[in-house]
Structure formats: C-alpha cells, structure tokens
Coordinates of C-alpha atoms in Angstrom, one line a residue:
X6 CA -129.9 30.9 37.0
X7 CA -126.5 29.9 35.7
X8 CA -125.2 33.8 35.3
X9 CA -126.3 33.9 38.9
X10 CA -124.7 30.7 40.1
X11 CA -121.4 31.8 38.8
X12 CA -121.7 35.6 40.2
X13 CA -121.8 33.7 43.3
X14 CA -118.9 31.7 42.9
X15 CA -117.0 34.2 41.9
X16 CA -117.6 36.4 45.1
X17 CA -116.9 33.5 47.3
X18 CA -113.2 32.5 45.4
X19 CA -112.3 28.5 45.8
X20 CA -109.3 26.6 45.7
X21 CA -108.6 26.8 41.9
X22 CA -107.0 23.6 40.5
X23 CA -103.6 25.2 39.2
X24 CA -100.5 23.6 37.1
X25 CA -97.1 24.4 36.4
X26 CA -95.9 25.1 32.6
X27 CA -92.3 26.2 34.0
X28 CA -90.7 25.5 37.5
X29 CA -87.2 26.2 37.7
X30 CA -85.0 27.9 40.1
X31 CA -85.0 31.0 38.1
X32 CA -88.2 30.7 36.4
X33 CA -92.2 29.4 37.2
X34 CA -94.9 29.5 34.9
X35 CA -98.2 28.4 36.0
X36 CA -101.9 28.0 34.8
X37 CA -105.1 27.9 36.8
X38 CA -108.8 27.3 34.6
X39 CA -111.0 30.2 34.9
X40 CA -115.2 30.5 34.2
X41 CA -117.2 33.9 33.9
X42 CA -120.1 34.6 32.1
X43 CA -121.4 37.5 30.1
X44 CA -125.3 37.7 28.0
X45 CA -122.8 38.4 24.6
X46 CA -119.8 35.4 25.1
X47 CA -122.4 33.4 27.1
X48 CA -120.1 31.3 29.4
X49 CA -116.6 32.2 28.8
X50 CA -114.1 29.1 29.2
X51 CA -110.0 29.8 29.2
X52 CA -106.8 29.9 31.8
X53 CA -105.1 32.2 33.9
X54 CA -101.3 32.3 33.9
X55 CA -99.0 33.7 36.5
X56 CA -95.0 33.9 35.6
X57 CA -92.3 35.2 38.2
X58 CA -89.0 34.3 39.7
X59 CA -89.5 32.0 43.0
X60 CA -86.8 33.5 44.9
X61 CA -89.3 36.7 44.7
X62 CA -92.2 37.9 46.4
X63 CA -94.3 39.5 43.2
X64 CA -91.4 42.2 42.8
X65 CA -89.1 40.2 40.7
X66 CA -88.1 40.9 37.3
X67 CA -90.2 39.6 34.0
X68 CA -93.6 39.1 35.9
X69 CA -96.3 37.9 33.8
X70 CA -100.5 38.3 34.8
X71 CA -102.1 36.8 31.6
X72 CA -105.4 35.2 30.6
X73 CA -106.8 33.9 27.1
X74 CA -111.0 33.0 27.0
X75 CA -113.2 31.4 24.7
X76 CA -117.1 32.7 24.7
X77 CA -118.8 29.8 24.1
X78 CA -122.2 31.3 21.9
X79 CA -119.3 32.3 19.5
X80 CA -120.1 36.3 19.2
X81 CA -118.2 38.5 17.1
X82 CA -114.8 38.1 18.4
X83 CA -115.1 34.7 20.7
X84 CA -111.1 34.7 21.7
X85 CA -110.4 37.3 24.0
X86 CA -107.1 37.8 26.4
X87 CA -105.5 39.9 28.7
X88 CA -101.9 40.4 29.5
X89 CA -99.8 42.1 31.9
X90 CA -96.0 42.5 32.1
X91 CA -93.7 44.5 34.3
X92 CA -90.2 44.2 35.2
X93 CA -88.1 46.4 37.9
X94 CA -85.2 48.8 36.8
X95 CA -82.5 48.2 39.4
X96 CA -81.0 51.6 39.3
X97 CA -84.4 53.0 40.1
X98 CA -85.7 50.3 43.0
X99 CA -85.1 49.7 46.2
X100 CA -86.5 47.2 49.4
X101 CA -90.4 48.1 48.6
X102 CA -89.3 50.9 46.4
X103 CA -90.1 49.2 43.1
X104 CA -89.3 51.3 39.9
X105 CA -89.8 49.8 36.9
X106 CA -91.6 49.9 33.2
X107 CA -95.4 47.8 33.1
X108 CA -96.9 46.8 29.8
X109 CA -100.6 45.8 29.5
X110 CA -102.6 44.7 26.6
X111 CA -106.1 43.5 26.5
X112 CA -108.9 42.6 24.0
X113 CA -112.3 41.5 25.5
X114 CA -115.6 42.5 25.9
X115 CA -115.4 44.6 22.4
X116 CA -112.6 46.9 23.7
X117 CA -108.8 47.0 22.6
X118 CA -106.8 48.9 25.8
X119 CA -102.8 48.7 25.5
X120 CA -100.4 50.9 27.5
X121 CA -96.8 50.9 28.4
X122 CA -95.3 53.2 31.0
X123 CA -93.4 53.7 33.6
X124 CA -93.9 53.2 37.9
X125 CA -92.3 54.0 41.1
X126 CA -93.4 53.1 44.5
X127 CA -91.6 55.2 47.6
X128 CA -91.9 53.2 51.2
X129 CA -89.3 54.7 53.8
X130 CA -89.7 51.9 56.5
X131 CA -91.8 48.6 56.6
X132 CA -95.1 49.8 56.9
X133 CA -96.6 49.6 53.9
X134 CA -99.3 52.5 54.8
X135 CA -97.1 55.2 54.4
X136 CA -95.7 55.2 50.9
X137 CA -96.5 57.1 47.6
X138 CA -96.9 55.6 44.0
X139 CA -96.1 57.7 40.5
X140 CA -97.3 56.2 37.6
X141 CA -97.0 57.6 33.8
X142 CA -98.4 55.8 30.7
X143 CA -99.2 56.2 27.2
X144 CA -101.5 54.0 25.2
X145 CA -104.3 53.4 22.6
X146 CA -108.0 52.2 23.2
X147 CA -110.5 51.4 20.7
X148 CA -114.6 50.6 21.4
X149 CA -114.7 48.3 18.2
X150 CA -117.9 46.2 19.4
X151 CA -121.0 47.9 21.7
X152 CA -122.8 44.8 22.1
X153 CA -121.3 44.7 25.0
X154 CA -122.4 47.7 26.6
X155 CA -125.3 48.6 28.8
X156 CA -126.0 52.2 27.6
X157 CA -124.5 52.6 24.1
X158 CA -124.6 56.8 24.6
X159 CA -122.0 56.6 27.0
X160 CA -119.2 55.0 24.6
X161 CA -117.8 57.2 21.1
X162 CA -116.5 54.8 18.7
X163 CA -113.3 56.4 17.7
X164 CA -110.3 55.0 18.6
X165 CA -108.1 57.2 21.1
X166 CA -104.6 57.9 21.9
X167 CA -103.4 58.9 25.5
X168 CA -101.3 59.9 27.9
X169 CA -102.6 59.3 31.8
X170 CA -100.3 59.8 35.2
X171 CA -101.3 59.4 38.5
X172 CA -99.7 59.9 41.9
X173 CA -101.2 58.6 45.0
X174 CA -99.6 59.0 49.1
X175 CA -100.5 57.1 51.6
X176 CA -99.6 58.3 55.6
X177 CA -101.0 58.4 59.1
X178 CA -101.9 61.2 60.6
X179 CA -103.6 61.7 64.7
X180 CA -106.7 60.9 63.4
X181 CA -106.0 57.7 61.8
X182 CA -104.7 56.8 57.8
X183 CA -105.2 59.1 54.9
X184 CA -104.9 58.9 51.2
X185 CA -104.2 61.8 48.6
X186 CA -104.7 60.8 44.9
X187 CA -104.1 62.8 41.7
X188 CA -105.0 61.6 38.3
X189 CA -104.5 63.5 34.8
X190 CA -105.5 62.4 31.5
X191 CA -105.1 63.8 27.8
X192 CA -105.7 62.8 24.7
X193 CA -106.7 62.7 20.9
X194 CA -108.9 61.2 19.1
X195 CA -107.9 59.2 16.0
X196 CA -110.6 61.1 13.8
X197 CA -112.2 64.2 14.1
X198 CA -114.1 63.7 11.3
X199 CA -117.2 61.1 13.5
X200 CA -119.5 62.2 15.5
X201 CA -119.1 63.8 18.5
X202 CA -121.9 64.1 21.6
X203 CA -121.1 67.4 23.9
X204 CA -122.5 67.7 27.4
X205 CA -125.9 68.7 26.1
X206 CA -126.4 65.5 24.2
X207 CA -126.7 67.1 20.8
X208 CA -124.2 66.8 18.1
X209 CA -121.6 68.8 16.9
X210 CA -118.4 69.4 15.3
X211 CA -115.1 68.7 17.8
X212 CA -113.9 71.6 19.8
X213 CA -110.4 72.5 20.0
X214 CA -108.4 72.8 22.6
X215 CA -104.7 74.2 22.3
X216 CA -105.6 74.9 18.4
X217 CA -106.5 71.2 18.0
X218 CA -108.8 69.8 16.9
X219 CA -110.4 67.0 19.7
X220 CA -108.1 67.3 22.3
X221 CA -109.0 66.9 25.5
X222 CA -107.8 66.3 29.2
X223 CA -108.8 65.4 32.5
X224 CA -107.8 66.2 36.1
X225 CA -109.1 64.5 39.6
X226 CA -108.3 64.8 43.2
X227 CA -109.5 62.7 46.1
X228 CA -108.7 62.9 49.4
X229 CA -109.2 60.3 51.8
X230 CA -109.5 60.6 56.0
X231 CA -110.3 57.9 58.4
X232 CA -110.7 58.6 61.9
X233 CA -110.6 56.3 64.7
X234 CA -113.3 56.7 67.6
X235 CA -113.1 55.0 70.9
X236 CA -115.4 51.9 71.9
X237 CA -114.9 50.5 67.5
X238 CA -116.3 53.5 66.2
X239 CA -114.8 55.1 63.3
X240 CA -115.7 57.6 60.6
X241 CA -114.0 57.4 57.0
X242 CA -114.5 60.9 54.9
X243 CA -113.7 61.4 51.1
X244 CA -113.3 64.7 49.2
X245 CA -113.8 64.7 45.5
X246 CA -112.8 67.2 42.6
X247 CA -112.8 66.8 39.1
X248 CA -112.7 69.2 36.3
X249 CA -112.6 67.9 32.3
X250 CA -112.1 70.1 28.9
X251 CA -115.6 70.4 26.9
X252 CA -114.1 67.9 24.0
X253 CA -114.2 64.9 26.8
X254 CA -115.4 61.9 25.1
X255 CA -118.6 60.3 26.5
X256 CA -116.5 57.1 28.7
X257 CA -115.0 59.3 31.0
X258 CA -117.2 62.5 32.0
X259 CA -118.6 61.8 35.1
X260 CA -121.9 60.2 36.2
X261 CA -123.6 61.8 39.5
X262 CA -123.7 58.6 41.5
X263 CA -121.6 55.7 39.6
X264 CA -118.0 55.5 38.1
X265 CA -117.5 56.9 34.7
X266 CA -118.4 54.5 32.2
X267 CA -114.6 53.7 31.2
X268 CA -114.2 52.7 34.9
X269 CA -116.8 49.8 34.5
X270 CA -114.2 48.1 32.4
X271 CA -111.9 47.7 35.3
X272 CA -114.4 45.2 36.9
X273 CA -115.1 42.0 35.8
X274 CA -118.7 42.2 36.7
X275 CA -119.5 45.5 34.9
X276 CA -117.4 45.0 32.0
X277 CA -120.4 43.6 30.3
X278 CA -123.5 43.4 30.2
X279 CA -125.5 40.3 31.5
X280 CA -122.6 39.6 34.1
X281 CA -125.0 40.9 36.5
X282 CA -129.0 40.8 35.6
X283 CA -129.7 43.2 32.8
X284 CA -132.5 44.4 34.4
X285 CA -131.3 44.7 37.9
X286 CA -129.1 47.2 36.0
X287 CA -131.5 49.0 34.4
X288 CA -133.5 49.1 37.4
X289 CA -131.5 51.5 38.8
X290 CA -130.3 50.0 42.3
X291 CA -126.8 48.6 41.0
X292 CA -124.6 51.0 42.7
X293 CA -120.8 51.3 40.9
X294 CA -118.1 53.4 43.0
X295 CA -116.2 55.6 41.5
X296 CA -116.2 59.5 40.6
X297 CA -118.8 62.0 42.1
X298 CA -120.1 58.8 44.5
X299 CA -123.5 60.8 44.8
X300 CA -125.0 57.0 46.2
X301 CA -128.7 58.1 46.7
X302 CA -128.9 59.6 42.6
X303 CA -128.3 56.1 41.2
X304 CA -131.4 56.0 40.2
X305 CA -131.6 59.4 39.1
X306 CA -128.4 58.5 36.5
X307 CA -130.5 55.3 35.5
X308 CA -133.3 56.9 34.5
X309 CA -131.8 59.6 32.1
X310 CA -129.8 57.1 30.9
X311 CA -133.2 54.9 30.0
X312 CA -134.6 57.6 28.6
X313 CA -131.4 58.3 26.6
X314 CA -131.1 62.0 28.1
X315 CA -127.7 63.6 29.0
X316 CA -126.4 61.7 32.5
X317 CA -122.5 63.1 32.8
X318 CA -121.2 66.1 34.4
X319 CA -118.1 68.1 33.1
X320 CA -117.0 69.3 36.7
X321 CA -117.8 68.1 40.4
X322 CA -116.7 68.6 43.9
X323 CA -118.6 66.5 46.3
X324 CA -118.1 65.4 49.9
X325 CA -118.4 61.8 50.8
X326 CA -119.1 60.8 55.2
X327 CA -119.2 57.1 56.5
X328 CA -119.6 56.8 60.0
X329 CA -119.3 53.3 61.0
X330 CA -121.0 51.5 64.0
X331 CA -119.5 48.3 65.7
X332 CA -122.4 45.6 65.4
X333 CA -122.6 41.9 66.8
X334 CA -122.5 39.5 63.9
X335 CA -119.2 41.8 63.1
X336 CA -117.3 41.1 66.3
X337 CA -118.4 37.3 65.8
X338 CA -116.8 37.4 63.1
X339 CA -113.5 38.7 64.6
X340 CA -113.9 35.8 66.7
X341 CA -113.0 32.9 64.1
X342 CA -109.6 32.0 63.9
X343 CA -107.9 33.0 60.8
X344 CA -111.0 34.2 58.8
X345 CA -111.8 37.0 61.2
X346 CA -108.7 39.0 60.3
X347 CA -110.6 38.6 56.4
X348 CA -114.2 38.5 56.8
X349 CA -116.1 41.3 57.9
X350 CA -119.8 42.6 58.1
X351 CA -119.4 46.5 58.7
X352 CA -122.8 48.7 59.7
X353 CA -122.3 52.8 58.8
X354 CA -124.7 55.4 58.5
X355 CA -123.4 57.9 55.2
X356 CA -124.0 61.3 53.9
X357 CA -122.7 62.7 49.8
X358 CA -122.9 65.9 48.6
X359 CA -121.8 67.3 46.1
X360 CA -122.0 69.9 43.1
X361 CA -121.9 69.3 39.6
X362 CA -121.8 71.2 36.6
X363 CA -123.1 70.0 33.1
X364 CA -121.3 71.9 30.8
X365 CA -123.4 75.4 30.7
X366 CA -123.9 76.1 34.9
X367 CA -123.6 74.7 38.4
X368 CA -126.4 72.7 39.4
X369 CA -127.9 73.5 42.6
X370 CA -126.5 70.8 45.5
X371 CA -127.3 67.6 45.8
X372 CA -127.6 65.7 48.8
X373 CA -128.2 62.5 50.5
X374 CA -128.2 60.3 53.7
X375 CA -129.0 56.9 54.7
X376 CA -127.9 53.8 56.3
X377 CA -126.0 50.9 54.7
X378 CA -124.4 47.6 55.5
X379 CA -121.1 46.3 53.2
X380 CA -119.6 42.6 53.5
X381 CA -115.7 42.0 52.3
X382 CA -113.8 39.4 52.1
X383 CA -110.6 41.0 51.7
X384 CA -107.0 39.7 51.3
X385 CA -104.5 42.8 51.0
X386 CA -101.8 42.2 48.8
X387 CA -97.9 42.3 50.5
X388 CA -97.8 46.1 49.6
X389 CA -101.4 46.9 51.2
X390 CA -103.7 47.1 48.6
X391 CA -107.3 45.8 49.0
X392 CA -107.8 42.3 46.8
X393 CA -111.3 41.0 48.0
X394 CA -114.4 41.6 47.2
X395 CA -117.0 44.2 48.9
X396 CA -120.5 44.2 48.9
X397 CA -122.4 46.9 49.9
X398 CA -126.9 46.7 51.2
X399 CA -127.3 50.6 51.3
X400 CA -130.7 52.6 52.1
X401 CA -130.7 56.2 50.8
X402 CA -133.9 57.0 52.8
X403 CA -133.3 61.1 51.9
X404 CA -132.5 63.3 48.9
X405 CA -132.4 66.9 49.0
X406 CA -134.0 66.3 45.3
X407 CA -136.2 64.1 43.7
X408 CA -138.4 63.4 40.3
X409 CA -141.7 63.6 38.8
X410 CA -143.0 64.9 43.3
X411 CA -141.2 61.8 44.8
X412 CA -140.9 62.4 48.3
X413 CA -137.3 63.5 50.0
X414 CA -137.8 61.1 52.6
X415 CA -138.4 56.9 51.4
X416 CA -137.0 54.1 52.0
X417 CA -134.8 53.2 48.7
X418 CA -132.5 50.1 48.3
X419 CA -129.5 50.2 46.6
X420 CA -126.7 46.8 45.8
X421 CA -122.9 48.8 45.6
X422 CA -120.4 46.8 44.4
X423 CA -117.2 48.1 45.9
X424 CA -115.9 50.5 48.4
X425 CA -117.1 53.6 48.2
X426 CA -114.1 55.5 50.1
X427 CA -111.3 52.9 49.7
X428 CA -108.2 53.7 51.5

C-alpha cells in the first residue's frame, strides 16, 4: 500500500517545499526533500539540489543537478547519490547553440555509472523543433549489487569501460515534425577472465573483436515521422534498426518488446525492483519503451525471462504505427485554462513489426495490433524536450505468433510506461 501510495504521488508531482543554500547575484544553490521507494532501500529519504547562475535560463555556466538518499531498511550500501555537472564553452556556443563539457556520476540501486564528455546543440532560429544535438562520452560502469534487479540473467558483473556518441536532428517536414537519431557504443570489459553468457544463453569464453579480447560495440538508428490529418487526426510512425557485435554484454542486447535492460536504469520506476509491484512485473503486462518496441510480445519476453531462457536479440529492424483518434474527455481537457496545454488523454489504434535475429538466424516476423489509450502530463523543458510523465492502457488484441496454441486474436492488457515513439 505505501509503494503504491508513493508511485502515485510521484506521477501526479506537487509543490515541493524547496530552500536556498546560496542566493547571490552570481550564484543560487537550492535544496528541495525528495521520497521514493524501492523493495531493497525500503523508503528512500534524501534532498535534491539545483545550482545555476540567476541571470540564466538553465544554459549558464557551472550548473549543478544533484541528489544524496538514505534507504531506510539499511541494505548493503544505504547512502546513494547522483550528480550532474555541465558548464558551456564560450568559443563553441551560441543563443540556443550550447557547447560545452557534462560530467555525471551516480551510485544507487547497486550500480556505479560516471561519464564525462563533450555536447553541442545546433538551433538556427527560435524554434526549438528544428535543431540537432552531438554528444560524445567516455565512462565506467560497474553492477556491484544485483539485489536490485528483476531478472539477474540480464546483468554481467564485470565492470566496463566505454565510449558512447550520439547525434539526434530534429526538423519539419509537409507532413508534420520528424526526428532522426543515431547512437554508437563500444567497449571493454575490465576482465575477460568471468563469465560470459552469448546469445544462446550458454557459457563461453569472450570473443574477440579487432584481436581483442571482449570488445564489443553497438549501433542504432531511429527514425521518427508524425503526420498531421485534418479534423485532430494524426498518425506518428517509428523506424527502428539496431545491430550489436556477438561479445555484447547481457544489459544492452535487445529485448523484443521492452528497453534493454541498461535502459531501465534511466527510470526512476524501473531502476529497481519493488518500485512498481514485483509481481505486476513478473506478470508480464508492464510495458518499458525502448529498443525493438514489439508492444504485444511483452509477455512473450516475460516468460523466457521467468523461465530463465535466452530473451535478447543481437539485430532488429522493426516498424512502429500510431494512429491517433480525437476523443471527448481529450478536447475537455483542452478546455481548462492553463492545464489543457499540459494534460492530455490521447486514444490511438497501433501496429509493430519487426525482425529480430538471435545470434545464429533471422526469426520469422513478428507482428501485432491493437488499441491503446496514454495519459501525460507533460511540461517540455525551454529547449523542447518532453519532462512529464506518460502513461499508457494498451490492448494488443493480435499477434501474428503466440505460445503453448494461444489464440492470434484475445484481448491482452498491457500498462507502458512512457512514449513509445517520442518525438
């Protein structure tokens, strides 16, 4: 009752009490309280600090995102924290054309993630739509405590060192806004001594890539469309490919229907188990965007993961359709001053397909289709991106393939948290 009261509170954000630690005319420092919940820390106490110049809209110099918790059963490691620095370089920024170096470090939930690099935003004109971001970094993460996780096959213990870049443009087209995204990944293992899972779930020794040993890499590319229809209709599409080396550690080859499992660290309520009922998890109708996006499989990946059979792909290349339908509680809700432009209840009928291959051939294609209905409350940020939440009631009422004689055609129910094609 109490992990649910606070998943609730935390999807409908209030008024936090906040402080300052530093106000000056160069210089503010402030601290809100913060409250979560996980079945390992139990509830997690701490504070949330903010630190920019006031003469800046969150593109000053020196900005500081930072949070420090204390899980109150005492686990393991009880003290966790978070922090987040980035400062501009001037001879590399311009109005919205930021350019500058971002550090992050984090320790919770039993994983150390720390990265430094380098970004650069591009925006010709004031509307913050048609833009492109670069981003290059280099950093270390280690799973040091798997209490936390759900499914302990889809983490490897060794530590690993990285390099990731990613590029992402943003324009308008006839049709309506697009989105192209490229992301790369390599790296090393610390060891190539431990054990190492390949894609058939057996054990072996670490493949090589280059001549080295346990080197791997990653590549994806999504594409993005939406298309605006007379009368409120509109249809958002998504195309996605991704190809991985066979020495891929388990956390980021890809699951059919959900994010790869290194992605469920970027959400607070995935990050650990218990946020969210255990067995609603396990149940297999907790839908996590991300990767192939095969919706209707969730259950699918759930099961193999239960019975602690091989759920990741190496490759995919799958097709994502929303087509969305205006409906009246919607347009009610356009109606109420202020709120409408941030609270909506959207009504879309989807299709995925997609084809995946798990490391020895191409499976034959899976489909699937359905009906679905996804509340946000969404506050984009001064340069456009989504900060909200968005819940999604989908119905996957066909499958092109089922298990164990299931028919292609019933009415499943599925809980997504997230956008599945987020512009």
């Amino acid at each position: 009752m109490l992990a649910a009261l606070l998943f609730v509170l935390a999807l409908f954000p209030c008024q936090k009490a906040s402080a300052q630690l530093i106000s000056s005319d160069r210089y503010e420092l402030g601290i809100a309280p913060d409250l979560w919940f996980n079945s390992v820390d139990g509830i997690i106490v701490g504070a949330r600090f903010r630190g920019e110049d006031p003469r800046t809209f969150l593109d000053g110099p020196h900005r500081i995102n930072a949070g420090i918790w204390l899980g109150t059963r005492l686990p393991d490691t009880p003290v966790s924290y978070s922090f987040s620095y980035a400062h501009p370089i001037a001879a590399i920024s311009d109005a919205n054309s930021e350019g500058g170096i971002r550090l992050n470090s984090s320790m919770r939930t039993g994983l150390h993630l720390h990265e430094t690099g380098l970004h650069k935003r591009w925006q010709p004109g004031f509307d913050e739509f048609i833009s492109t971001q670069f981003g290059f970094y280099g950093g270390f993460y280690e799973r040091f405590d798997s209490d936390y996780l759900l499914y302990e096959e889809l983490w490897q213990e060794n530590s690993v060192v990285y390099l990731r870049s990613d590029i992402r443009h943003r324009n308008r087209n006839r049709l309506g806004r697009w989105s192209l995204n490229l992301v790369g990944m390599t790296g090393l293992p610390a060891s190539t001594s431990d054990r190492f899972v390949d894609f058939s779930g057996q054990e072996q020794d670490r493949p090589e890539l280059l001549g080295q040993e346990g080197l791997f890499a990653q590549v994806q590319l999504e594409w993005l469309q939406q298309a605006d229809l007379p009368s409120g209709f509109y249809i958002r599409s998504r195309i996605f490919g991704g190809a991985s080396t066979n020495t891929l550690p388990q956390e980021h080859r890809f699951l059919a229907s959900d994010a790869a499992a290194f992605g469920w660290h970027n959400s607070v309520l995935t990050r650990a188990r218990g946020t969210i009922h255990t067995q609603w998890m396990r149940s297999g109708w907790i839908h996590i965007p991300g990767g192939p996006g095969l919706r209707g499989y969730t259950f699918r990946t759930t099961d193999l993961l239960e019975d602690e059979l091989p759920a990741w792909s190496q490759h995919a290349a799958v097709w994502n359709l929303e087509f969305y339908i205006p409906n009246p509680v919607n347009k009610w809700f356009a109606r109420i001053p202020y709120a409408g432009d941030l609270l909506k209840l959207e009504s879309y009928l989807f299709a995925d397909a997609g084809y995946l291959y798990d490391g020895r051939s191409w499976e034959d294609p899976l489909m699937d289709a359905g009906a679905g209905l996804m509340l946000s409350l969404n506050i984009p940020d001064y340069l456009g991106q989504d900060r909200g939440f968005f819940l999604r009631y989908e119905i996957p009422i066909w499958l092109s393939e089922t298990m164990d004689g299931e028919s292609n055609f019933k009415v499943r129910h599925l809980l997504g948290l997230g956008m599945v094609i987020r512009l």
